Short mmCIF file of C-alpha atoms and ligand atoms in Angstrom, two decimals:
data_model
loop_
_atom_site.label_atom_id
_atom_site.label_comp_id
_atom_site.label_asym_id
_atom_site.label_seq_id
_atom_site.Cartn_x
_atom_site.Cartn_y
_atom_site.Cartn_z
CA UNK A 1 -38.80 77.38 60.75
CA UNK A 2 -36.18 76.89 57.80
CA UNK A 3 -34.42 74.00 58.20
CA UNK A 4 -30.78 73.66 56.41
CA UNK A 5 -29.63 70.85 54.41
CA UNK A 6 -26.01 69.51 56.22
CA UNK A 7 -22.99 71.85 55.47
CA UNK A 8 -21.60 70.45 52.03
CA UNK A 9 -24.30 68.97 50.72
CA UNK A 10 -25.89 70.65 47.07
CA UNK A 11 -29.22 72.64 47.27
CA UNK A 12 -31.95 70.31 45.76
CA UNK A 13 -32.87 71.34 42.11
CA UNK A 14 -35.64 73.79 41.47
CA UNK A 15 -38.23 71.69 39.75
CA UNK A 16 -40.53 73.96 37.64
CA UNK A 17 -44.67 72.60 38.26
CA UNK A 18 -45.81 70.98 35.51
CA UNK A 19 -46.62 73.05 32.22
CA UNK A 20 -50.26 72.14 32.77
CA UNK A 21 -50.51 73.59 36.09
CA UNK A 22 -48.70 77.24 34.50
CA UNK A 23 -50.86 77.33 31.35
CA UNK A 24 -53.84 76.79 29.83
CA UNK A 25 -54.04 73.53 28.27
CA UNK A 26 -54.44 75.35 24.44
CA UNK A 27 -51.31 77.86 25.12
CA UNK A 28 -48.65 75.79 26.02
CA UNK A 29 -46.70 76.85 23.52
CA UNK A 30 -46.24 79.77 21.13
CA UNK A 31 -47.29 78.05 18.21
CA UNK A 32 -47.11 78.61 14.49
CA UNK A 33 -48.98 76.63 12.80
CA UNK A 34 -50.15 78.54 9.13
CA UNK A 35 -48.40 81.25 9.49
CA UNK A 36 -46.13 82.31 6.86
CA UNK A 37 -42.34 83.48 7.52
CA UNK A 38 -40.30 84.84 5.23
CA UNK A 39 -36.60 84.61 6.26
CA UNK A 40 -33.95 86.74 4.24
CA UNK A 41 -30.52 85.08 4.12
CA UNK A 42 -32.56 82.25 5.18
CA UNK A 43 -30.23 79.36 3.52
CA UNK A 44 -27.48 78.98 5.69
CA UNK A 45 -26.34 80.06 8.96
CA UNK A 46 -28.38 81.59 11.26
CA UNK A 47 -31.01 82.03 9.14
CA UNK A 48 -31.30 78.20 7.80
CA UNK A 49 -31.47 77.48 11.80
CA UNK A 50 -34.29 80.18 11.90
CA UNK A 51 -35.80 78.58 8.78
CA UNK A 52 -35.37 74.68 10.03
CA UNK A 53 -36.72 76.15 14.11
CA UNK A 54 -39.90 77.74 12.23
CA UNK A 55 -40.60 74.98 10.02
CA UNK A 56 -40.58 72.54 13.21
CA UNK A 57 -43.45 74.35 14.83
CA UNK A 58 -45.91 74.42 11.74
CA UNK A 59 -45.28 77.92 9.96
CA UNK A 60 -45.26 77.82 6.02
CA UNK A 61 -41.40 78.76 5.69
CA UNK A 62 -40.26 81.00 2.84
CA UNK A 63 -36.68 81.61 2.55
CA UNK A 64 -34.31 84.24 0.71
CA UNK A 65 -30.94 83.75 -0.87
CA UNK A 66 -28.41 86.12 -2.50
CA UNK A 67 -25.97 83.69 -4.78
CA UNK A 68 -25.62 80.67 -2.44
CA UNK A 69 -27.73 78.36 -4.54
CA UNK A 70 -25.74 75.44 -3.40
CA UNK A 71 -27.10 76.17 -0.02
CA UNK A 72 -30.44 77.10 -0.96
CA UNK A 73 -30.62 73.29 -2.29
CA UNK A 74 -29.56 72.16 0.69
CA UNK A 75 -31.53 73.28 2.65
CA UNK A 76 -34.56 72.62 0.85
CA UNK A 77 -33.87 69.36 -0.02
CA UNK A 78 -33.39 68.90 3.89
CA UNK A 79 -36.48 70.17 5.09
CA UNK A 80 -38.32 68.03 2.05
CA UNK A 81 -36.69 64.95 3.83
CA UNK A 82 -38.74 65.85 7.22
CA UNK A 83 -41.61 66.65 4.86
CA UNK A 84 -41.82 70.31 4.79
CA UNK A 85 -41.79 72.45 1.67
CA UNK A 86 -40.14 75.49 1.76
CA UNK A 87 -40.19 78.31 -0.98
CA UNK A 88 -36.73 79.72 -2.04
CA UNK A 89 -36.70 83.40 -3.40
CA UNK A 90 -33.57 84.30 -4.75
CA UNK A 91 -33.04 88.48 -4.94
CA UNK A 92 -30.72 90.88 -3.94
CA UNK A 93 -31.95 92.55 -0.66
CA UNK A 94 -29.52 95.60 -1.54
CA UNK A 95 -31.81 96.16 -4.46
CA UNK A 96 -34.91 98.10 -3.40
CA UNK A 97 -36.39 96.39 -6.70
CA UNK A 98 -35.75 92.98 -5.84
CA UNK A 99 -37.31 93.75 -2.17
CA UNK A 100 -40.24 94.36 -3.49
CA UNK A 101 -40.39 91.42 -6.14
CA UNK A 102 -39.39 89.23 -3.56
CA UNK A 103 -41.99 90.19 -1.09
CA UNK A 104 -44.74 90.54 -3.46
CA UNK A 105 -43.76 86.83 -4.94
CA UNK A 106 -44.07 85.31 -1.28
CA UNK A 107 -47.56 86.73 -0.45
CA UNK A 108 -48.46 85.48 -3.81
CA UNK A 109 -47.51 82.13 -3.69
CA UNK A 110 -48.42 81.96 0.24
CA UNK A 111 -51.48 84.32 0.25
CA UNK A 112 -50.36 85.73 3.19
CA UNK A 113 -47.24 87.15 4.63
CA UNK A 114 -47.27 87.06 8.79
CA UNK A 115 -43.26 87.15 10.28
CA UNK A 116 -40.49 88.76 8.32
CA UNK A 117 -36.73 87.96 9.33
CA UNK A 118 -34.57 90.39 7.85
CA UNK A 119 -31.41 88.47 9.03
CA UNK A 120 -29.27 88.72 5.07
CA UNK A 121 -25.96 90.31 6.13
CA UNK A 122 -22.51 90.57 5.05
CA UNK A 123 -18.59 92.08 6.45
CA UNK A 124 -16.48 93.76 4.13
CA UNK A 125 -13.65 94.39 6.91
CA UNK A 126 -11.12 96.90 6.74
CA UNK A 127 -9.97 99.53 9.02
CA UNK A 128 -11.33 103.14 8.34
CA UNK A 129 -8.14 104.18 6.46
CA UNK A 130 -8.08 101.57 4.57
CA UNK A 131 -12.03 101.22 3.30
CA UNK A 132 -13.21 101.90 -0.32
CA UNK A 133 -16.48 103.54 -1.09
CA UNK A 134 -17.72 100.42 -2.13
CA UNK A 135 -16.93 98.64 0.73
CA UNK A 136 -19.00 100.84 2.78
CA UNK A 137 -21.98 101.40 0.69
CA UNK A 138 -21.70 97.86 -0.22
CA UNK A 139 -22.40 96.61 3.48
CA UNK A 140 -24.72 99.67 4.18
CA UNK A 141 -27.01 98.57 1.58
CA UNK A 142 -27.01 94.89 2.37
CA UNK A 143 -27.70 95.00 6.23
CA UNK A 144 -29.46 97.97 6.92
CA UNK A 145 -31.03 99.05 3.50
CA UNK A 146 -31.84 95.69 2.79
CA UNK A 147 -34.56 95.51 5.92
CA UNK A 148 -35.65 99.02 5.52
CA UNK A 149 -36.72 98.05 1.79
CA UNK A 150 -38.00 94.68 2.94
CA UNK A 151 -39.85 96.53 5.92
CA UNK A 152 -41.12 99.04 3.40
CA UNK A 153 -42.38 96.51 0.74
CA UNK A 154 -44.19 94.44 3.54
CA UNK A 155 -45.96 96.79 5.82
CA UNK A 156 -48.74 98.23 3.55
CA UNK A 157 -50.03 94.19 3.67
CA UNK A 158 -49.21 93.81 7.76
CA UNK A 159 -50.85 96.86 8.41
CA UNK A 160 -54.13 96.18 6.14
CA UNK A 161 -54.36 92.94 7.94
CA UNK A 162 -53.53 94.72 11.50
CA UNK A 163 -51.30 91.83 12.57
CA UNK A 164 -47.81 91.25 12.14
CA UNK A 165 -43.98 90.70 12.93
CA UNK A 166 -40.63 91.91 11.85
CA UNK A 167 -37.73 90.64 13.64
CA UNK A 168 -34.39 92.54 12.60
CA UNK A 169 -30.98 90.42 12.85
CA UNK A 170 -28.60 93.27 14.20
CA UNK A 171 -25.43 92.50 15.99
CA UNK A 172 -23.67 93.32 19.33
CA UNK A 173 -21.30 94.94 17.45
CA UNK A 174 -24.05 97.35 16.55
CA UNK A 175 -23.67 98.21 20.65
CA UNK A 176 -19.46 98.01 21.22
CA UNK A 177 -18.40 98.79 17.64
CA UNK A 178 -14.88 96.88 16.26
CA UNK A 179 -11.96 97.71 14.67
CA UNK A 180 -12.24 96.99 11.27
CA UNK A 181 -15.72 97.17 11.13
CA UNK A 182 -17.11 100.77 10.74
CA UNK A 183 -18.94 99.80 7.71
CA UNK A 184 -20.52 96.73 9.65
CA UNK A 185 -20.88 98.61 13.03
CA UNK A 186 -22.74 101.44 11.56
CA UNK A 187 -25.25 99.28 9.13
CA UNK A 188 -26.12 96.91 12.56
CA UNK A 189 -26.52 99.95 15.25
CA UNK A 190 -28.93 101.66 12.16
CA UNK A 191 -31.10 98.40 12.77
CA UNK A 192 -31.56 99.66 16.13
CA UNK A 193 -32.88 103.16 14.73
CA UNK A 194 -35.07 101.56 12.03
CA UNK A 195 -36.39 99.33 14.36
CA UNK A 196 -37.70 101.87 16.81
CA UNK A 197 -39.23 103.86 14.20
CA UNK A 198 -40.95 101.10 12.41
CA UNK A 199 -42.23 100.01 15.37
CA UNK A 200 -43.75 103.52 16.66
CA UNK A 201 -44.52 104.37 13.14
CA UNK A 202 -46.64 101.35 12.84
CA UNK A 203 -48.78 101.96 15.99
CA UNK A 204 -49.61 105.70 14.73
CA UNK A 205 -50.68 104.45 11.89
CA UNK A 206 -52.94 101.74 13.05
CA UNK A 207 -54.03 104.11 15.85
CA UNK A 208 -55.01 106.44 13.31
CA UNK A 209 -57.30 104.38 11.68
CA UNK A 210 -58.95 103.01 15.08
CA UNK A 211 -57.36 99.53 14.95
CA UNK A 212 -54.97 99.49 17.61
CA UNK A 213 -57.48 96.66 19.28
CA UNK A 214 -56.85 95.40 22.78
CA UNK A 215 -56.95 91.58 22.30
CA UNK A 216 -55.00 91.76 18.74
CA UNK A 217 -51.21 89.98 18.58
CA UNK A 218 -50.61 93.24 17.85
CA UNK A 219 -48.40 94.20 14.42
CA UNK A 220 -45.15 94.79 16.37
CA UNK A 221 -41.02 95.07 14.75
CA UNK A 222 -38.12 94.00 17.02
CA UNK A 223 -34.32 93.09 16.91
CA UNK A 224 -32.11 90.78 17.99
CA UNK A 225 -28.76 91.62 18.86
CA UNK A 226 -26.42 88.37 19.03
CA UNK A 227 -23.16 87.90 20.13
CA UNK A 228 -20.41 86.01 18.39
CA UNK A 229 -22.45 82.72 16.59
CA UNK A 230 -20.41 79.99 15.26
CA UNK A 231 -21.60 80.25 11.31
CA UNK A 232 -19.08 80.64 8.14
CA UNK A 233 -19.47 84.36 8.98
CA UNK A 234 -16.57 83.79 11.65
CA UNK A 235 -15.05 81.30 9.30
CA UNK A 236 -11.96 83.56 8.39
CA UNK A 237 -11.37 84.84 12.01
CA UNK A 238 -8.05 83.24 13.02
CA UNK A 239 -8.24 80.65 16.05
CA UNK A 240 -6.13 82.73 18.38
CA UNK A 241 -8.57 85.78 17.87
CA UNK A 242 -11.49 83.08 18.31
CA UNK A 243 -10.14 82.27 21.69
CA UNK A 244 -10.00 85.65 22.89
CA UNK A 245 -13.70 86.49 21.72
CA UNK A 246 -14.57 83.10 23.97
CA UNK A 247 -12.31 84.73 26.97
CA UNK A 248 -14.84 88.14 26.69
CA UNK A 249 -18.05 85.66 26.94
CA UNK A 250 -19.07 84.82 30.33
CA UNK A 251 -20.62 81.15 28.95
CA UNK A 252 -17.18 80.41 27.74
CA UNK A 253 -18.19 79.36 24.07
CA UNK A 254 -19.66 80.87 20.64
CA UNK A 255 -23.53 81.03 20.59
CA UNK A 256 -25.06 78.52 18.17
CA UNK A 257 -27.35 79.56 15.66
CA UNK A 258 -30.25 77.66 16.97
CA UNK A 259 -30.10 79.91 20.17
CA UNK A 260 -30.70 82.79 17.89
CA UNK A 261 -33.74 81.09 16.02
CA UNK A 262 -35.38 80.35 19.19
CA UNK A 263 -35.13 83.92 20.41
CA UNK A 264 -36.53 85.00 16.93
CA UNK A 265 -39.39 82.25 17.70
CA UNK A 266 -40.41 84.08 20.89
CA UNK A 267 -40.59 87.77 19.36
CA UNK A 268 -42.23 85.97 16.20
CA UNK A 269 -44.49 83.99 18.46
CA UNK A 270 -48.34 85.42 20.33
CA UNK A 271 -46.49 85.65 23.55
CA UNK A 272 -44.59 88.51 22.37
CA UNK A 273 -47.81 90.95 21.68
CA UNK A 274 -46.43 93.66 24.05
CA UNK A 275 -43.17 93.87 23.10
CA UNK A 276 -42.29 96.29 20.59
CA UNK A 277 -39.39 98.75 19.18
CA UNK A 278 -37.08 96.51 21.92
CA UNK A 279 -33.39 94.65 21.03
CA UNK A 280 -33.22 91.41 22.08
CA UNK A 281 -29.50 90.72 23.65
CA UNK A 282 -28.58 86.83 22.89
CA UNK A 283 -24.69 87.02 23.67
CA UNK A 284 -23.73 84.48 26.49
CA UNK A 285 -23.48 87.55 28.63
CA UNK A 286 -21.15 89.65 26.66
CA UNK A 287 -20.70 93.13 28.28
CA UNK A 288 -21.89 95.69 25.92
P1 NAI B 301 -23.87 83.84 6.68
O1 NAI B 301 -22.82 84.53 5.89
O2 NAI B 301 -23.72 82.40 6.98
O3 NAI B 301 -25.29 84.07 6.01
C1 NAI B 301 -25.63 85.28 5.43
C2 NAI B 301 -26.88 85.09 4.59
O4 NAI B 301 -27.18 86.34 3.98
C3 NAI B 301 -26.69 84.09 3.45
O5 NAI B 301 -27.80 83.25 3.39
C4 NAI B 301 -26.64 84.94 2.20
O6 NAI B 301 -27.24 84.30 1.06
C5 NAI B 301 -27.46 86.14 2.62
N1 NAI B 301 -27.07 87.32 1.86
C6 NAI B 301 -25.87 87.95 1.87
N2 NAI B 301 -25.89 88.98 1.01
C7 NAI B 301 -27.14 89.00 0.46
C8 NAI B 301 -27.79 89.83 -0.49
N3 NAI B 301 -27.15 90.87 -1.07
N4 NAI B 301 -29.06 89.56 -0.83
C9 NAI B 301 -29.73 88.51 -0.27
N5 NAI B 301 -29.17 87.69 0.64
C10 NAI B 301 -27.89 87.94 1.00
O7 NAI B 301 -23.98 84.70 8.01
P2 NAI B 301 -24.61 84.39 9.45
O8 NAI B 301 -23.52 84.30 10.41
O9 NAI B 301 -25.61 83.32 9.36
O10 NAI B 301 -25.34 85.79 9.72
C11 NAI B 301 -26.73 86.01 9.59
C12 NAI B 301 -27.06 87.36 10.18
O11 NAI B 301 -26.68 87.37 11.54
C13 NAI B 301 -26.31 88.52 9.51
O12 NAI B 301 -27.13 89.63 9.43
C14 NAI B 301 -25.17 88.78 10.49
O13 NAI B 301 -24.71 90.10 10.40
C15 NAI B 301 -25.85 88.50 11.81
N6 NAI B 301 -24.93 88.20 12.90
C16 NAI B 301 -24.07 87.14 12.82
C17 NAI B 301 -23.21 86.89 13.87
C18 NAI B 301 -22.24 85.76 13.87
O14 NAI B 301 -21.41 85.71 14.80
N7 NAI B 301 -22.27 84.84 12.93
C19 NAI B 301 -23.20 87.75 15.07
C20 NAI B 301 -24.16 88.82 15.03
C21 NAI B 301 -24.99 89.02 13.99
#
């Protein structure tokens, strides 16, 4: 029989079992230990949280800057104070040159290339009447351009090896769209697309050559989708148009970038081997 605690009185908490009694003593956790990440835009923001989250659980961190040197400093000057040593590749992912350079100049210095984050981004807002050429193209080639290139320059060395990740930083604007930001809109909702067809596109291939193995971590390509993160990104949005993007977000607050990085850890991470060609929501609930 069920017996009721008295009228008023809380539930008692849920306590999970011990994490020894759920898994194996050697897979507690997703770890990382030697593998190498490369993060684009991986100085500041979301992507120096995604740098900083990788780098505390033992990958070899490689990160990518536009122009922010400053940053770039920063944060390796930071991670050198925990006693991690982090490669800085400066480049311009809207150059399909500089993808290539870049990604050819991490697998030689690392030997090895396992996770890329293609999480560089920028907003050039303006409504549709009011947008210059360049300020679509411009945003086109940095966000969605940028991690085709980067996908492109990468893949011949993740599919020789037969393992890998790439985890693309869309948006939930990519989903809902937003006034002023068709350029923006379009190049994060094109992640989705590339995504997909990366990720089926790599499976053929493997298939193909007979290497689409049943115990392998699998070479898989995924996005994350987050909602409204508090970074310099939102820096210029005024306060009152703050508060109403917190009104729309059923936790009541901005993400924080470290919520993102953790969600990137899980796609990055061995757990993740059957998930492929999928977008990862991380928006406080947003409706989409
Ligand atoms: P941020 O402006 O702080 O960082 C952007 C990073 O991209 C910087 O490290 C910068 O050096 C790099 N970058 C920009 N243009 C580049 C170029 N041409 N070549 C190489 N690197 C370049 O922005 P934040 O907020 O950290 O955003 C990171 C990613 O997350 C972006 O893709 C953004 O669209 C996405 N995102 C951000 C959200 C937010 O609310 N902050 C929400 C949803 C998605």
């Amino acid at each position: 029989m069920t017996t009721h605690p008295p009228t008023g009185s809380p539930p008692p908490p849920t306590v999970l079992p011990p994490e020894s009694d759920v898994f194996p003593a050697d897979h507690r956790r997703p770890r990382m230990t030697g593998r190498v990440v490369f993060v684009t835009g991986g100085t500041r923001g979301i992507g120096a949280a995604i740098s900083r989250s990788f780098a505390e659980q033992g990958a070899i961190v490689a990160a990518g800057y536009g122009r922010d040197a400053e940053h770039a400093d920063q944060l390796r000057a930071q991670l050198r104070d925990h006693g991690v040593d982090v490669s800085i590749h400066q480049g311009n992912v809207a150059s399909a040159e500089d993808c290539r350079r870049t990604i050819a100049a991490v697998i030689e210095r690392h030997g090895r290339l396992d996770i890329l984050v293609n999480n560089a981004g920028i907003t050039i807002d303006k409504t549709v009447l009011k947008m210059a050429d360049e300020d679509w193209y411009k945003v086109i080639a940095v966000n969605l351009s940028g991690a085709f290139f980067m996908s492109q320059a990468v893949l011949p060395h993740m599919i020789e090896r037969g393992t890998g990740r790439i985890i693309n930083i869309s948006s939930i604007i990519g989903e809902i769209g937003n006034i002023g930001q068709a350029n923006y809109a379009a190049s994060k909702s094109g992640l989705f697309g590339l995504t997909k067809t990366l990720a089926r596109e790599v499976c053929f291939l493997l298939a193909k050559e007979g290497r689409l193995t049943e115990d392998s971590i699998g070479l898989t390509i995924n996005a994350v989708a987050p909602g409204f993160i508090a970074t310099e990104m939102l820096e210029h949005v005024p306060e009152k148009v703050l508060e109403r993007i917190k009104a729309q977000i059923p936790v009541g607050r901005l993400g924080r970038p470290d919520e993102i990085a953790r969600a990137v850890h899980f796609l990055a991470s061995d757990y993740s081997s059957f998930i492929t060609g999928a977008v990862l929501n991380v928006n406080g609930g947003q409706e989409m």
